[in-house]
mmCIF file of C-alpha atoms in Angstrom:
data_model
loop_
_atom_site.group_PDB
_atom_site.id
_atom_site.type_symbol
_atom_site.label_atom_id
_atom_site.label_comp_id
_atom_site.label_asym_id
_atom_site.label_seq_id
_atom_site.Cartn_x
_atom_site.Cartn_y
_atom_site.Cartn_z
ATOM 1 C CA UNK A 44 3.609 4.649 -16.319
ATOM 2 C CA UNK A 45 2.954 8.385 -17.094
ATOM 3 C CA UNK A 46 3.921 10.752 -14.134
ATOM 4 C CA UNK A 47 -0.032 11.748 -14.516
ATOM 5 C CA UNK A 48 -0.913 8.024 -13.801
ATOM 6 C CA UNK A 49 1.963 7.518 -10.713
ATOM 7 C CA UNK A 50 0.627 10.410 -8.974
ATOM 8 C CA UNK A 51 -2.949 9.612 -9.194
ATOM 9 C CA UNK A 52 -2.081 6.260 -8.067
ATOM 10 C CA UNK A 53 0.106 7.710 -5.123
ATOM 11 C CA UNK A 54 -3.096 10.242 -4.167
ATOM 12 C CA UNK A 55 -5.902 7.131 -4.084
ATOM 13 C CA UNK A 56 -6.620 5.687 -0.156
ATOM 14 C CA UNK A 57 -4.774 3.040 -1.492
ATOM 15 C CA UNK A 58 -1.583 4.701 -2.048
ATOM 16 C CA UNK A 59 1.384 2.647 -3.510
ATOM 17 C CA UNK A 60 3.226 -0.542 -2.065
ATOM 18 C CA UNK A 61 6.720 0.294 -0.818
ATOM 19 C CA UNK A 62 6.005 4.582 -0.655
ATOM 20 C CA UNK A 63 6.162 5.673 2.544
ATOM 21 C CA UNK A 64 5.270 9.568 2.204
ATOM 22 C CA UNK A 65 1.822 10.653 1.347
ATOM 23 C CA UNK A 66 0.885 14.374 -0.334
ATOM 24 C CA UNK A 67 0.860 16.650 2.943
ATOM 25 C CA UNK A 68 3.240 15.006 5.582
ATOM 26 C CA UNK A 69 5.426 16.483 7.484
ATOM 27 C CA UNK A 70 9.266 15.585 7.116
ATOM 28 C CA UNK A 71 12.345 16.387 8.255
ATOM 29 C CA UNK A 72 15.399 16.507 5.999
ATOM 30 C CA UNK A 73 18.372 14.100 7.325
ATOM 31 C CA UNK A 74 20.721 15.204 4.545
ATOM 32 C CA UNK A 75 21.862 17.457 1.880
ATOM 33 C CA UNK A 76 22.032 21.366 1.247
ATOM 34 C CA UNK A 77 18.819 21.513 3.272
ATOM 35 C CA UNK A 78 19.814 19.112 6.067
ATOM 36 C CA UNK A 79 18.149 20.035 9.352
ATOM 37 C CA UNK A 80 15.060 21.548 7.895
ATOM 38 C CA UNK A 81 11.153 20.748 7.905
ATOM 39 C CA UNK A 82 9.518 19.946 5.383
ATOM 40 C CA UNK A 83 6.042 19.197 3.629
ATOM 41 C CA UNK A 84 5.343 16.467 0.497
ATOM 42 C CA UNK A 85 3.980 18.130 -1.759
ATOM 43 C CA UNK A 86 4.701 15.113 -5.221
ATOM 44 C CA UNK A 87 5.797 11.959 -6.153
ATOM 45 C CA UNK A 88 8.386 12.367 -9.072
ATOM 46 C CA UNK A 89 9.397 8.230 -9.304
ATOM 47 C CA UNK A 90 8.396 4.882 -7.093
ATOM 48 C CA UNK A 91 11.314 2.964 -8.294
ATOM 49 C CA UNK A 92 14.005 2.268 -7.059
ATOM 50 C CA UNK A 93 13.536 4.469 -4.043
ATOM 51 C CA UNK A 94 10.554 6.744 -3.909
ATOM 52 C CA UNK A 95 11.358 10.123 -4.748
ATOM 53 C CA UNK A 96 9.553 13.157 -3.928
ATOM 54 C CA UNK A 97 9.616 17.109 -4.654
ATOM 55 C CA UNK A 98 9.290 18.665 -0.678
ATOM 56 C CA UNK A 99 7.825 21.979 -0.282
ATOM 57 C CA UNK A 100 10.430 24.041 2.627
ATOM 58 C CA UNK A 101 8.892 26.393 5.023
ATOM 59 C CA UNK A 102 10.530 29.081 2.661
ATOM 60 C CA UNK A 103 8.096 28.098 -0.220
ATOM 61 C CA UNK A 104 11.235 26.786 -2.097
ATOM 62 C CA UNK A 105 10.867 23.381 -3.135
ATOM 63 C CA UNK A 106 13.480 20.561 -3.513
ATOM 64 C CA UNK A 107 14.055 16.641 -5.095
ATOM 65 C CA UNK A 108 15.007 14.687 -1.759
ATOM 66 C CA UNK A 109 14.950 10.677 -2.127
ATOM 67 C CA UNK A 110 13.101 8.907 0.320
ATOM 68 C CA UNK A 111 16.147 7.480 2.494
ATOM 69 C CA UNK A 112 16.890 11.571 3.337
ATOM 70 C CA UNK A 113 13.561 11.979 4.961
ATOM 71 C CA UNK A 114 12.210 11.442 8.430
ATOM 72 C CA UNK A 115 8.639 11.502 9.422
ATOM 73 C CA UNK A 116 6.720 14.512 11.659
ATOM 74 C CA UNK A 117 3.257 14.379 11.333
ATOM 75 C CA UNK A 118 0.653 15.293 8.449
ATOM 76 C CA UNK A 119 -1.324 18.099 7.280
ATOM 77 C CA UNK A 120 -3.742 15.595 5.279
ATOM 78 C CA UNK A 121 -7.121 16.613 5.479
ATOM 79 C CA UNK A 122 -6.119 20.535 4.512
ATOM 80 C CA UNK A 123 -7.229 22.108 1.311
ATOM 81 C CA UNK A 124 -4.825 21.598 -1.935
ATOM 82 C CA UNK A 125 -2.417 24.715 -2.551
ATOM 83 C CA UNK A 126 -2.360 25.275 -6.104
ATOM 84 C CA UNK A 127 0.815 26.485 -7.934
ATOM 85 C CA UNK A 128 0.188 28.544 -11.223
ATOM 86 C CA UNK A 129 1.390 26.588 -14.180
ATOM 87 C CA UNK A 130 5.324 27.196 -14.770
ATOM 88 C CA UNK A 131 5.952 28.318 -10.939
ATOM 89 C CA UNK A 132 7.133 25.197 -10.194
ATOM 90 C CA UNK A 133 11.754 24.811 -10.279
ATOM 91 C CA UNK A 134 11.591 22.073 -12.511
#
Protein backbone atom coordinates (compact mmCIF):
# COMPACT_ATOMS: atom_id res chain seq x y z
CA UNK A 1 0.00 0.00 0.00
CA UNK A 2 1.23 3.47 -1.19
CA UNK A 3 1.53 6.07 1.71
CA UNK A 4 -1.10 8.07 -0.71
CA UNK A 5 -3.53 5.05 -0.36
CA UNK A 6 -2.84 4.46 3.79
CA UNK A 7 -3.64 7.94 4.44
CA UNK A 8 -6.71 8.21 2.45
CA UNK A 9 -7.79 5.12 4.03
CA UNK A 10 -6.85 6.50 7.60
CA UNK A 11 -8.92 10.02 6.63
CA UNK A 12 -12.37 7.99 5.42
CA UNK A 13 -15.31 7.79 8.48
CA UNK A 14 -14.20 4.48 8.43
CA UNK A 15 -10.76 4.94 9.51
CA UNK A 16 -8.47 1.82 9.90
CA UNK A 17 -8.85 -1.34 12.25
CA UNK A 18 -6.30 -1.31 15.08
CA UNK A 19 -5.35 2.91 14.63
CA UNK A 20 -6.30 4.63 17.39
CA UNK A 21 -5.40 8.42 16.44
CA UNK A 22 -7.36 10.24 13.87
CA UNK A 23 -5.95 13.57 11.75
CA UNK A 24 -6.63 16.45 14.42
CA UNK A 25 -6.56 14.85 17.99
CA UNK A 26 -5.13 16.01 20.67
CA UNK A 27 -2.21 13.96 22.39
CA UNK A 28 0.04 14.06 24.91
CA UNK A 29 3.58 12.73 24.55
CA UNK A 30 4.46 9.94 27.34
CA UNK A 31 8.04 9.61 26.12
CA UNK A 32 11.04 10.73 24.32
CA UNK A 33 12.93 14.15 23.66
CA UNK A 34 9.47 15.71 23.73
CA UNK A 35 8.08 13.85 26.75
CA UNK A 36 5.56 15.97 28.65
CA UNK A 37 4.32 17.95 25.74
CA UNK A 38 0.88 18.36 23.77
CA UNK A 39 0.43 17.51 20.81
CA UNK A 40 -1.83 17.44 17.55
CA UNK A 41 -1.97 14.38 14.66
CA UNK A 42 -1.39 15.79 11.94
CA UNK A 43 -0.34 11.97 9.51
CA UNK A 44 -0.21 8.51 9.44
CA UNK A 45 3.37 7.43 8.26
CA UNK A 46 2.74 3.25 8.80
CA UNK A 47 -0.34 0.97 10.35
CA UNK A 48 1.85 -1.95 10.93
CA UNK A 49 3.18 -3.10 13.41
CA UNK A 50 2.23 -0.22 15.63
CA UNK A 51 0.62 2.80 14.09
CA UNK A 52 2.92 5.49 13.61
CA UNK A 53 2.23 9.03 13.22
CA UNK A 54 4.09 12.50 12.43
CA UNK A 55 2.57 14.97 15.58
CA UNK A 56 2.45 18.57 14.99
CA UNK A 57 3.97 20.39 18.71
CA UNK A 58 2.51 23.58 19.84
CA UNK A 59 5.92 25.03 18.53
CA UNK A 60 4.93 24.16 14.86
CA UNK A 61 7.83 21.58 14.95
CA UNK A 62 6.74 18.29 14.05
CA UNK A 63 7.96 14.82 15.22
CA UNK A 64 7.69 10.65 14.37
CA UNK A 65 6.18 9.34 17.81
CA UNK A 66 4.80 5.56 17.68
CA UNK A 67 1.52 5.04 18.90
CA UNK A 68 2.43 3.33 22.41
CA UNK A 69 4.17 7.10 23.30
CA UNK A 70 0.89 8.84 22.95
CA UNK A 71 -2.00 9.56 25.24
CA UNK A 72 -5.31 10.91 24.24
CA UNK A 73 -6.76 14.79 25.01
CA UNK A 74 -9.44 15.61 22.95
CA UNK A 75 -9.85 16.55 19.09
CA UNK A 76 -9.85 19.46 16.93
CA UNK A 77 -11.80 17.39 14.10
CA UNK A 78 -14.23 19.38 12.47
CA UNK A 79 -11.51 22.48 11.96
CA UNK A 80 -10.33 23.52 8.57
CA UNK A 81 -7.09 21.57 7.06
CA UNK A 82 -3.70 23.60 7.62
CA UNK A 83 -1.80 23.26 4.58
CA UNK A 84 2.05 23.01 4.59
CA UNK A 85 3.84 24.33 1.35
CA UNK A 86 5.44 21.47 -0.45
CA UNK A 87 9.10 20.73 1.04
CA UNK A 88 8.25 22.48 4.58
CA UNK A 89 7.69 19.42 5.99
CA UNK A 90 11.30 17.68 8.33
CA UNK A 91 11.18 14.66 6.47
Amino acid sequence: MTQYELESRWITADGIAGVRYRFGDLVLIKSGANSGQRAEVVSLLSSEPEPVYVVELLNTECEVVSESALEPTGSTSGRPLKLKPPGSLPF
